[in-house]
Amino acid sequence: MTSSGYENLFIGFRAGVENTTGFYNTFLGLNAGSSNIEGDRNTFLGHQAGFANTTGVCNVFVGGGAGFANITGHENSFIGTCSGLLNTTGSWNSFIGHGAGHKNTSGNANTFVGTYAGLNSQQGSNNAFIGYQSGYYNQSGSQNVFVGQNAGFQNFSGSKNAFVGHQAGYSNFASQYDTYVGYQAGFNARADSNTMVGFRAGYVLTTGTSNTYFGAGSGKNNVTGSRNTFVGRDAGPDENTDDNVYVGYATGQHDRGSQNTFLGTEAGVLAQAPQPLHNATAIGAHAQVAVSNAVVLGNQANVGIGTSAPTARLHVSSDQADESGLRLEKLTASSPARTTTDQFLTVNERGEVVKGRYRIQISQVAEWSDKVFAPGYPLMPLDEVAAFVKANQHLPHVPSAEQVVKQGVDAAQLNAKLLEKIEELTLYLIDQKNQINQLKQEVADLKARR
């Protein structure tokens, strides 16, 4: 056969036998590069390495049968017996290990390292499989990273996944956007958009989606639940749940509901609580909640707002002196009273809320009614009082019923005013007594003259 190829090195029976214009090639082994016609800058070392290559360029095939079926694929590196065996047009691939990328035909830009890594991959591209039998059953899945023995073992068409660890993502078949890191992390998972990090994190999960697990054994017992975030060793519910957030060692104990939040070591649901709970929150080590739509803070703990050293179950410290720091937006001075009672809450000298008793206190002496007994007090004549009452239907200087309804009344001022009226009444009685005594004396004098 006439050949214009140059600077080639062919060693072995029928090595490079069909070469015509190919150049800079090195073929070593029986039938190595046997079909090469125009391919150049190739290195085929091993029995039938690059056997079917015709026009592929810049390939390196090392090992018996390595790149055997390659025809036009270029810039591939196959190292290992039968590595890239069935590759025909795939390019930019690197397969290292016995049988690595064995069935790849047209997949591009893959990196398979390890015995049987990516063995069944055919059209998948942009994958990186590192480890014995990693990505073993992959056929069309692309843009995956599988690192570890049997990592992504059953992945068939799933794409854009990252599995790192022995048998991580082992059962994944067609899902995408998953990240599993750790020994058997996400072992049984076959759903999209999950992130699981830690020894056997999410091990039992199958069809649940959009979950995030961090910690050895996290996500325990959750098989089909979705949109959960579990952080901490063994963090997870008693059975399938959705939309939960657990943070801390063994959080979520006894939980069978959804939309719950647990933060702290072994925070979760009270074992005797009716199930399932929803929108329940327990914060603090061993904190437990027993009803839905509730927030529990701590376990036998004090809660501080505005203070770092709370001394009561709820300790509120305001930035402003003489202000409580509390606001009841829907309960104001204009809100109607729902009941009548002589019991109320007040604060003591330490700011503690206590059950109180009524106590009237004024700030100035002049606010009290003792002024009635002071010399020169302008006591209204009784005939004027009678005229005022007749005209207004209430005593002078005492609020009318209409005023009390509209404006209310200050208890201290009202008590002072009522005492003022009592003291005025005392003055009227004293005056009447004096007048009566005077009349008695006059009567006695008249009787004495007879």
Short mmCIF file of C-alpha atoms in Angstrom, two decimals:
data_model
loop_
_atom_site.label_atom_id
_atom_site.label_comp_id
_atom_site.label_asym_id
_atom_site.label_seq_id
_atom_site.Cartn_x
_atom_site.Cartn_y
_atom_site.Cartn_z
CA MET A 1 0.00 0.00 0.00
CA THR A 2 1.29 3.43 -0.97
CA SER A 3 1.67 5.73 2.04
CA SER A 4 2.56 9.40 2.25
CA GLY A 5 2.43 9.43 6.02
CA TYR A 6 5.61 10.31 7.80
CA GLU A 7 7.41 10.12 11.11
CA ASN A 8 5.30 7.18 12.26
CA LEU A 9 6.43 4.26 14.44
CA PHE A 10 4.51 1.00 13.97
CA ILE A 11 5.64 -2.11 15.86
CA GLY A 12 3.67 -5.36 15.82
CA PHE A 13 1.76 -7.61 13.44
CA ARG A 14 -0.47 -5.40 11.18
CA ALA A 15 0.14 -2.39 13.39
CA GLY A 16 -0.78 0.71 11.30
CA VAL A 17 -1.11 -1.47 8.24
CA GLU A 18 -3.77 0.73 6.54
CA ASN A 19 -2.10 4.05 7.25
CA THR A 20 -1.89 6.32 4.20
CA THR A 21 -1.45 9.97 5.18
CA GLY A 22 -1.40 9.80 8.95
CA PHE A 23 1.72 11.15 10.61
CA TYR A 24 3.43 11.44 14.00
CA ASN A 25 1.74 8.22 15.13
CA THR A 26 3.12 5.56 17.47
CA PHE A 27 1.41 2.15 17.32
CA LEU A 28 2.78 -0.74 19.35
CA GLY A 29 1.10 -4.15 19.52
CA LEU A 30 -0.75 -6.70 17.39
CA ASN A 31 -3.31 -4.87 15.19
CA ALA A 32 -2.63 -1.63 17.06
CA GLY A 33 -4.02 1.20 14.88
CA SER A 34 -4.59 -1.36 12.16
CA SER A 35 -7.35 0.65 10.41
CA ASN A 36 -5.78 4.07 10.75
CA ILE A 37 -5.79 5.96 7.45
CA GLU A 38 -5.47 9.70 8.06
CA GLY A 39 -5.30 9.92 11.83
CA ASP A 40 -2.26 11.67 13.16
CA ARG A 41 -0.47 12.29 16.46
CA ASN A 42 -1.95 9.16 18.00
CA THR A 43 -0.30 6.79 20.46
CA PHE A 44 -1.75 3.26 20.60
CA LEU A 45 0.01 0.77 22.88
CA GLY A 46 -1.40 -2.72 23.35
CA HIS A 47 -3.09 -5.60 21.57
CA GLN A 48 -5.68 -4.10 19.14
CA ALA A 49 -5.41 -0.71 20.81
CA GLY A 50 -7.08 1.87 18.51
CA PHE A 51 -7.89 -0.96 16.09
CA ALA A 52 -10.73 0.80 14.19
CA ASN A 53 -9.35 4.33 14.27
CA THR A 54 -9.40 5.90 10.82
CA THR A 55 -9.22 9.68 11.13
CA GLY A 56 -9.16 10.30 14.88
CA VAL A 57 -6.29 12.47 16.00
CA CYS A 58 -4.32 13.18 19.18
CA ASN A 59 -5.51 10.05 20.98
CA VAL A 60 -3.60 8.03 23.57
CA PHE A 61 -4.79 4.43 24.00
CA VAL A 62 -2.80 2.20 26.34
CA GLY A 63 -3.86 -1.38 27.08
CA GLY A 64 -5.24 -4.37 25.26
CA GLY A 65 -8.37 -3.30 23.35
CA ALA A 66 -8.14 0.26 24.62
CA GLY A 67 -10.06 2.52 22.20
CA PHE A 68 -10.69 -0.54 20.03
CA ALA A 69 -13.74 0.85 18.16
CA ASN A 70 -12.66 4.47 17.98
CA ILE A 71 -13.16 5.82 14.46
CA THR A 72 -13.17 9.61 14.45
CA GLY A 73 -12.98 10.41 18.14
CA HIS A 74 -10.12 12.72 18.94
CA GLU A 75 -8.07 13.93 21.89
CA ASN A 76 -9.00 10.95 24.03
CA SER A 77 -6.81 9.26 26.64
CA PHE A 78 -7.73 5.63 27.41
CA ILE A 79 -5.44 3.76 29.78
CA GLY A 80 -6.32 0.24 30.85
CA THR A 81 -7.42 -3.01 29.26
CA CYS A 82 -10.66 -2.49 27.31
CA SER A 83 -10.92 1.10 28.48
CA GLY A 84 -13.00 3.10 25.96
CA LEU A 85 -13.40 -0.15 24.03
CA LEU A 86 -16.57 0.85 22.11
CA ASN A 87 -15.85 4.55 21.73
CA THR A 88 -16.47 5.58 18.12
CA THR A 89 -16.88 9.35 17.87
CA GLY A 90 -16.55 10.52 21.47
CA SER A 91 -13.81 13.06 22.04
CA TRP A 92 -11.90 14.77 24.87
CA ASN A 93 -12.42 11.77 27.15
CA SER A 94 -10.01 10.39 29.77
CA PHE A 95 -10.62 6.79 30.85
CA ILE A 96 -8.17 5.19 33.28
CA GLY A 97 -8.66 1.67 34.60
CA HIS A 98 -9.66 -1.74 33.37
CA GLY A 99 -12.96 -1.41 31.47
CA ALA A 100 -13.30 2.27 32.30
CA GLY A 101 -15.72 3.89 29.81
CA HIS A 102 -16.00 0.49 28.15
CA LYS A 103 -19.29 1.19 26.29
CA ASN A 104 -18.88 4.89 25.64
CA THR A 105 -19.69 5.57 21.99
CA SER A 106 -20.29 9.27 21.47
CA GLY A 107 -20.01 10.83 24.91
CA ASN A 108 -17.61 13.74 25.14
CA ALA A 109 -15.40 15.33 27.78
CA ASN A 110 -15.75 12.54 30.33
CA THR A 111 -13.22 11.53 32.96
CA PHE A 112 -13.55 7.97 34.28
CA VAL A 113 -10.90 6.72 36.71
CA GLY A 114 -11.10 3.26 38.25
CA THR A 115 -11.85 -0.29 37.21
CA TYR A 116 -15.21 -0.36 35.39
CA ALA A 117 -15.80 3.32 36.13
CA GLY A 118 -18.52 4.52 33.72
CA LEU A 119 -18.55 1.04 32.19
CA ASN A 120 -21.98 1.36 30.53
CA SER A 121 -21.93 5.06 29.73
CA GLN A 122 -22.75 5.60 26.06
CA GLN A 123 -23.85 9.15 25.22
CA GLY A 124 -23.28 10.89 28.56
CA SER A 125 -20.91 13.83 28.45
CA ASN A 126 -19.01 16.07 30.85
CA ASN A 127 -18.98 13.44 33.60
CA ALA A 128 -16.27 12.69 36.16
CA PHE A 129 -16.43 9.19 37.69
CA ILE A 130 -13.62 8.25 40.07
CA GLY A 131 -13.60 4.93 41.89
CA TYR A 132 -14.27 1.25 41.30
CA GLN A 133 -17.57 0.88 39.36
CA SER A 134 -18.46 4.52 39.96
CA GLY A 135 -21.20 5.57 37.51
CA TYR A 136 -21.32 1.91 36.45
CA TYR A 137 -24.76 1.94 34.75
CA ASN A 138 -24.71 5.49 33.47
CA GLN A 139 -25.81 5.70 29.83
CA SER A 140 -26.96 9.20 28.97
CA GLY A 141 -26.52 11.14 32.21
CA SER A 142 -24.30 14.17 31.83
CA GLN A 143 -22.47 16.72 33.97
CA ASN A 144 -22.18 14.36 36.93
CA VAL A 145 -19.37 13.97 39.46
CA PHE A 146 -19.20 10.55 41.18
CA VAL A 147 -16.27 9.88 43.50
CA GLY A 148 -15.95 6.65 45.48
CA GLN A 149 -16.50 2.93 45.00
CA ASN A 150 -19.96 2.34 43.48
CA ALA A 151 -20.78 6.04 43.75
CA GLY A 152 -23.77 6.71 41.46
CA PHE A 153 -23.71 3.00 40.64
CA GLN A 154 -27.25 2.76 39.18
CA ASN A 155 -27.41 6.22 37.66
CA PHE A 156 -28.84 5.82 34.16
CA SER A 157 -29.84 9.24 32.84
CA GLY A 158 -29.57 11.52 35.86
CA SER A 159 -27.60 14.69 35.24
CA LYS A 160 -25.94 17.51 37.14
CA ASN A 161 -25.36 15.40 40.25
CA ALA A 162 -22.40 15.21 42.64
CA PHE A 163 -21.93 12.00 44.67
CA VAL A 164 -18.82 11.66 46.83
CA GLY A 165 -18.27 8.64 49.06
CA HIS A 166 -18.49 4.85 49.03
CA GLN A 167 -21.85 3.97 47.41
CA ALA A 168 -23.03 7.57 47.66
CA GLY A 169 -26.15 8.01 45.48
CA TYR A 170 -26.00 4.28 44.76
CA SER A 171 -29.65 3.89 43.65
CA ASN A 172 -30.05 7.16 41.80
CA PHE A 173 -31.53 6.48 38.37
CA ALA A 174 -32.77 9.58 36.56
CA SER A 175 -32.84 12.42 39.07
CA GLN A 176 -30.81 15.58 38.82
CA TYR A 177 -29.43 18.47 40.89
CA ASP A 178 -28.50 16.13 43.77
CA THR A 179 -25.43 16.37 46.01
CA TYR A 180 -24.56 13.41 48.25
CA VAL A 181 -21.33 13.40 50.28
CA GLY A 182 -20.43 10.59 52.67
CA TYR A 183 -20.50 6.81 53.01
CA GLN A 184 -23.81 5.62 51.48
CA ALA A 185 -25.21 9.15 51.60
CA GLY A 186 -28.47 9.24 49.63
CA PHE A 187 -28.10 5.50 49.07
CA ASN A 188 -31.74 4.84 48.08
CA ALA A 189 -32.68 8.31 46.80
CA ARG A 190 -34.25 8.65 43.36
CA ALA A 191 -35.55 12.23 43.42
CA ASP A 192 -34.35 15.68 42.42
CA SER A 193 -32.66 18.57 44.20
CA ASN A 194 -31.51 16.87 47.40
CA THR A 195 -28.34 17.69 49.34
CA MET A 196 -27.11 15.09 51.84
CA VAL A 197 -23.78 15.29 53.64
CA GLY A 198 -22.59 12.78 56.23
CA PHE A 199 -22.33 9.06 56.96
CA ARG A 200 -25.55 7.51 55.61
CA ALA A 201 -27.21 10.91 55.48
CA GLY A 202 -30.65 10.43 53.89
CA TYR A 203 -30.00 6.70 53.59
CA VAL A 204 -33.70 5.69 53.52
CA LEU A 205 -34.98 8.57 51.37
CA THR A 206 -36.48 7.42 48.06
CA THR A 207 -38.81 9.92 46.33
CA GLY A 208 -38.59 12.98 48.59
CA THR A 209 -37.31 16.12 46.83
CA SER A 210 -35.58 19.37 47.73
CA ASN A 211 -34.23 18.10 51.06
CA THR A 212 -31.04 19.27 52.77
CA TYR A 213 -29.38 16.95 55.29
CA PHE A 214 -26.08 17.59 57.10
CA GLY A 215 -24.78 15.12 59.66
CA ALA A 216 -24.18 11.41 60.10
CA GLY A 217 -27.51 9.59 59.95
CA SER A 218 -29.43 12.81 59.35
CA GLY A 219 -32.84 12.40 57.73
CA LYS A 220 -33.40 9.09 59.46
CA ASN A 221 -36.85 7.56 58.84
CA ASN A 222 -37.76 10.15 56.19
CA VAL A 223 -38.57 8.12 53.06
CA THR A 224 -40.80 10.32 50.90
CA GLY A 225 -40.81 13.69 52.70
CA SER A 226 -39.77 16.81 50.79
CA ARG A 227 -38.39 20.30 51.40
CA ASN A 228 -36.87 19.43 54.77
CA THR A 229 -33.67 20.81 56.32
CA PHE A 230 -32.02 18.52 58.88
CA VAL A 231 -28.66 19.52 60.41
CA GLY A 232 -26.99 17.36 63.05
CA ARG A 233 -26.22 13.71 63.73
CA ASP A 234 -29.42 11.64 63.58
CA ALA A 235 -31.52 14.75 63.03
CA GLY A 236 -34.83 13.65 61.53
CA PRO A 237 -38.46 12.71 62.21
CA ASP A 238 -40.11 9.47 63.24
CA GLU A 239 -41.74 9.11 59.82
CA ASN A 240 -42.28 10.91 56.50
CA THR A 241 -42.75 14.66 56.90
CA ASP A 242 -42.49 17.80 54.77
CA ASP A 243 -41.27 21.39 55.17
CA ASN A 244 -39.48 20.91 58.51
CA VAL A 245 -36.29 22.49 59.86
CA TYR A 246 -34.28 20.55 62.47
CA VAL A 247 -30.91 21.78 63.77
CA GLY A 248 -29.01 19.88 66.46
CA TYR A 249 -28.10 16.39 67.58
CA ALA A 250 -31.07 13.97 67.31
CA THR A 251 -33.56 16.79 66.76
CA GLY A 252 -37.10 16.03 65.62
CA GLN A 253 -37.71 13.14 67.98
CA HIS A 254 -41.31 11.83 67.90
CA ASP A 255 -42.25 14.26 65.12
CA ARG A 256 -44.70 13.01 62.51
CA GLY A 257 -45.99 16.35 61.25
CA SER A 258 -45.00 19.08 58.83
CA GLN A 259 -43.88 22.70 58.87
CA ASN A 260 -42.22 22.28 62.27
CA THR A 261 -38.99 23.88 63.51
CA PHE A 262 -36.71 22.34 66.15
CA LEU A 263 -33.42 23.91 67.22
CA GLY A 264 -31.19 22.34 69.88
CA THR A 265 -29.96 18.94 71.04
CA GLU A 266 -32.88 16.47 71.06
CA ALA A 267 -35.42 19.24 70.61
CA GLY A 268 -38.65 17.79 69.27
CA VAL A 269 -42.20 16.70 70.06
CA LEU A 270 -43.36 15.50 73.47
CA ALA A 271 -43.74 11.74 73.24
CA GLN A 272 -47.31 11.81 74.58
CA ALA A 273 -48.44 14.66 72.31
CA PRO A 274 -51.31 14.06 69.86
CA GLN A 275 -49.95 13.58 66.34
CA PRO A 276 -49.34 14.98 63.86
CA LEU A 277 -48.27 18.50 64.84
CA HIS A 278 -48.06 21.40 62.39
CA ASN A 279 -46.33 24.77 62.61
CA ALA A 280 -44.83 23.82 65.98
CA THR A 281 -41.49 25.24 67.16
CA ALA A 282 -39.19 24.10 69.98
CA ILE A 283 -35.94 26.00 70.58
CA GLY A 284 -33.28 24.91 73.07
CA ALA A 285 -31.63 21.70 74.23
CA HIS A 286 -34.30 19.08 75.03
CA ALA A 287 -37.08 21.61 74.38
CA GLN A 288 -40.33 19.83 73.52
CA VAL A 289 -43.61 21.07 72.08
CA ALA A 290 -46.95 19.28 72.44
CA VAL A 291 -49.44 21.28 70.34
CA SER A 292 -49.62 22.76 66.85
CA ASN A 293 -49.17 26.47 66.11
CA ALA A 294 -47.01 26.95 69.20
CA VAL A 295 -43.49 28.14 70.11
CA VAL A 296 -41.59 26.65 73.06
CA LEU A 297 -38.40 28.40 74.19
CA GLY A 298 -36.05 26.23 76.21
CA ASN A 299 -36.46 23.43 78.69
CA GLN A 300 -36.93 24.89 82.20
CA ALA A 301 -35.19 28.00 80.84
CA ASN A 302 -35.51 31.76 81.30
CA VAL A 303 -36.10 33.96 78.25
CA GLY A 304 -34.44 37.36 78.03
CA ILE A 305 -35.42 40.20 75.70
CA GLY A 306 -32.99 43.09 75.82
CA THR A 307 -30.94 41.38 78.52
CA SER A 308 -28.23 38.72 78.53
CA ALA A 309 -28.96 37.59 82.09
CA PRO A 310 -32.68 36.80 82.45
CA THR A 311 -33.79 35.96 86.00
CA ALA A 312 -37.40 35.00 85.27
CA ARG A 313 -39.26 32.88 82.73
CA LEU A 314 -39.71 36.10 80.69
CA HIS A 315 -37.36 38.99 81.44
CA VAL A 316 -37.85 42.14 79.34
CA SER A 317 -35.45 45.07 79.55
CA SER A 318 -36.39 48.25 77.68
CA ASP A 319 -33.89 50.77 76.33
CA GLN A 320 -35.87 53.60 77.96
CA ALA A 321 -36.32 54.13 81.69
CA ASP A 322 -39.86 53.82 83.05
CA GLU A 323 -41.00 51.95 79.94
CA SER A 324 -41.98 48.27 79.92
CA GLY A 325 -40.83 47.50 76.42
CA LEU A 326 -44.11 45.68 75.81
CA ARG A 327 -46.76 46.64 73.30
CA LEU A 328 -50.21 45.12 72.84
CA GLU A 329 -51.21 46.56 69.48
CA LYS A 330 -54.77 45.24 69.43
CA LEU A 331 -55.49 46.02 73.11
CA THR A 332 -55.59 49.76 73.83
CA ALA A 333 -57.21 52.19 76.26
CA SER A 334 -60.24 52.39 73.97
CA SER A 335 -60.80 48.62 73.94
CA PRO A 336 -64.03 47.56 75.68
CA ALA A 337 -63.79 45.72 79.00
CA ARG A 338 -64.70 42.04 78.73
CA THR A 339 -65.24 41.44 82.45
CA THR A 340 -65.31 43.15 85.85
CA THR A 341 -62.84 42.20 88.53
CA ASP A 342 -61.12 43.53 91.62
CA GLN A 343 -57.91 41.71 90.68
CA PHE A 344 -55.12 43.09 88.55
CA LEU A 345 -51.42 42.79 87.76
CA THR A 346 -48.82 45.38 88.70
CA VAL A 347 -45.04 45.66 89.09
CA ASN A 348 -43.11 45.65 92.33
CA GLU A 349 -39.95 47.57 93.20
CA ARG A 350 -37.87 45.05 91.20
CA GLY A 351 -39.98 45.36 88.08
CA GLU A 352 -41.52 41.93 88.58
CA VAL A 353 -45.11 41.45 87.48
CA VAL A 354 -47.19 40.50 90.54
CA LYS A 355 -50.83 40.23 91.50
CA GLY A 356 -51.66 43.55 93.12
CA ARG A 357 -54.20 45.24 95.37
CA TYR A 358 -55.70 48.66 94.83
CA ARG A 359 -53.57 51.48 96.17
CA ILE A 360 -54.19 55.17 95.47
CA GLN A 361 -51.14 57.38 95.38
CA ILE A 362 -50.72 61.09 94.57
CA SER A 363 -47.62 63.09 93.78
CA GLN A 364 -48.46 66.36 95.65
CA VAL A 365 -50.22 67.23 98.92
CA ALA A 366 -52.39 69.77 97.10
CA GLU A 367 -53.96 66.97 95.06
CA TRP A 368 -55.62 65.52 98.17
CA SER A 369 -58.77 66.83 99.90
CA ASP A 370 -57.33 68.06 103.21
CA LYS A 371 -57.54 71.59 101.81
CA VAL A 372 -61.26 71.53 102.70
CA PHE A 373 -60.34 71.94 106.36
CA ALA A 374 -57.92 74.82 105.73
CA PRO A 375 -58.96 78.28 107.01
CA GLY A 376 -60.75 80.35 104.40
CA TYR A 377 -61.86 77.37 102.29
CA PRO A 378 -64.66 78.65 100.00
CA LEU A 379 -67.43 76.27 101.04
CA MET A 380 -70.36 76.67 98.65
CA PRO A 381 -73.59 77.65 100.43
CA LEU A 382 -76.15 74.85 100.48
CA ASP A 383 -78.73 76.86 98.57
CA GLU A 384 -76.21 77.25 95.72
CA VAL A 385 -75.47 73.52 95.89
CA ALA A 386 -79.18 72.78 95.67
CA ALA A 387 -79.56 75.07 92.68
CA PHE A 388 -76.55 73.45 90.90
CA VAL A 389 -77.83 69.92 91.52
CA LYS A 390 -81.26 70.85 90.27
CA ALA A 391 -79.79 72.30 87.08
CA ASN A 392 -77.07 69.67 86.36
CA GLN A 393 -78.15 66.47 88.12
CA HIS A 394 -74.74 65.99 89.78
CA LEU A 395 -72.63 67.60 92.48
CA PRO A 396 -70.37 70.58 91.68
CA HIS A 397 -66.85 69.64 90.57
CA VAL A 398 -67.83 65.97 90.17
CA PRO A 399 -67.78 64.58 86.58
CA SER A 400 -71.14 63.84 85.05
CA ALA A 401 -72.14 60.41 83.78
CA GLU A 402 -71.73 61.63 80.20
CA GLN A 403 -68.15 62.75 80.91
CA VAL A 404 -67.26 59.39 82.48
CA VAL A 405 -68.64 57.53 79.46
CA LYS A 406 -66.69 59.66 76.98
CA GLN A 407 -63.44 60.34 78.83
CA GLY A 408 -63.28 57.91 81.73
CA VAL A 409 -62.02 59.05 85.10
CA ASP A 410 -58.75 58.99 87.00
CA ALA A 411 -59.22 56.79 90.06
CA ALA A 412 -56.91 58.88 92.28
CA GLN A 413 -58.60 62.15 91.29
CA LEU A 414 -62.05 60.65 91.75
CA ASN A 415 -61.22 59.35 95.20
CA ALA A 416 -59.82 62.74 96.19
CA LYS A 417 -62.93 64.47 94.85
CA LEU A 418 -65.31 62.08 96.65
CA LEU A 419 -63.38 62.59 99.91
CA GLU A 420 -63.56 66.32 99.29
CA LYS A 421 -67.36 66.07 99.10
CA ILE A 422 -67.42 63.96 102.27
CA GLU A 423 -65.31 66.54 104.08
CA GLU A 424 -67.52 69.35 102.76
CA LEU A 425 -70.52 67.38 104.03
CA THR A 426 -68.77 67.15 107.40
CA LEU A 427 -68.38 70.94 107.44
CA TYR A 428 -72.08 71.33 106.58
CA LEU A 429 -72.96 68.97 109.44
CA ILE A 430 -70.70 70.85 111.86
CA ASP A 431 -72.31 74.12 110.78
CA GLN A 432 -75.78 72.60 111.20
CA LYS A 433 -74.77 71.26 114.61
CA ASN A 434 -73.59 74.68 115.67
CA GLN A 435 -76.82 76.25 114.46
CA ILE A 436 -78.88 73.62 116.28
CA ASN A 437 -76.91 74.14 119.48
CA GLN A 438 -77.42 77.88 119.18
CA LEU A 439 -81.17 77.40 118.71
CA LYS A 440 -81.29 75.08 121.72
CA GLN A 441 -79.56 77.70 123.81
CA GLU A 442 -81.97 80.38 122.68
CA VAL A 443 -84.94 78.13 123.51
CA ALA A 444 -83.48 77.40 126.93
CA ASP A 445 -82.97 81.10 127.60
CA LEU A 446 -86.60 81.87 126.63
CA LYS A 447 -87.89 79.17 128.96
CA ALA A 448 -85.78 80.51 131.80
CA ARG A 449 -87.34 84.00 131.55
CA ARG A 450 -90.92 82.83 132.08
#
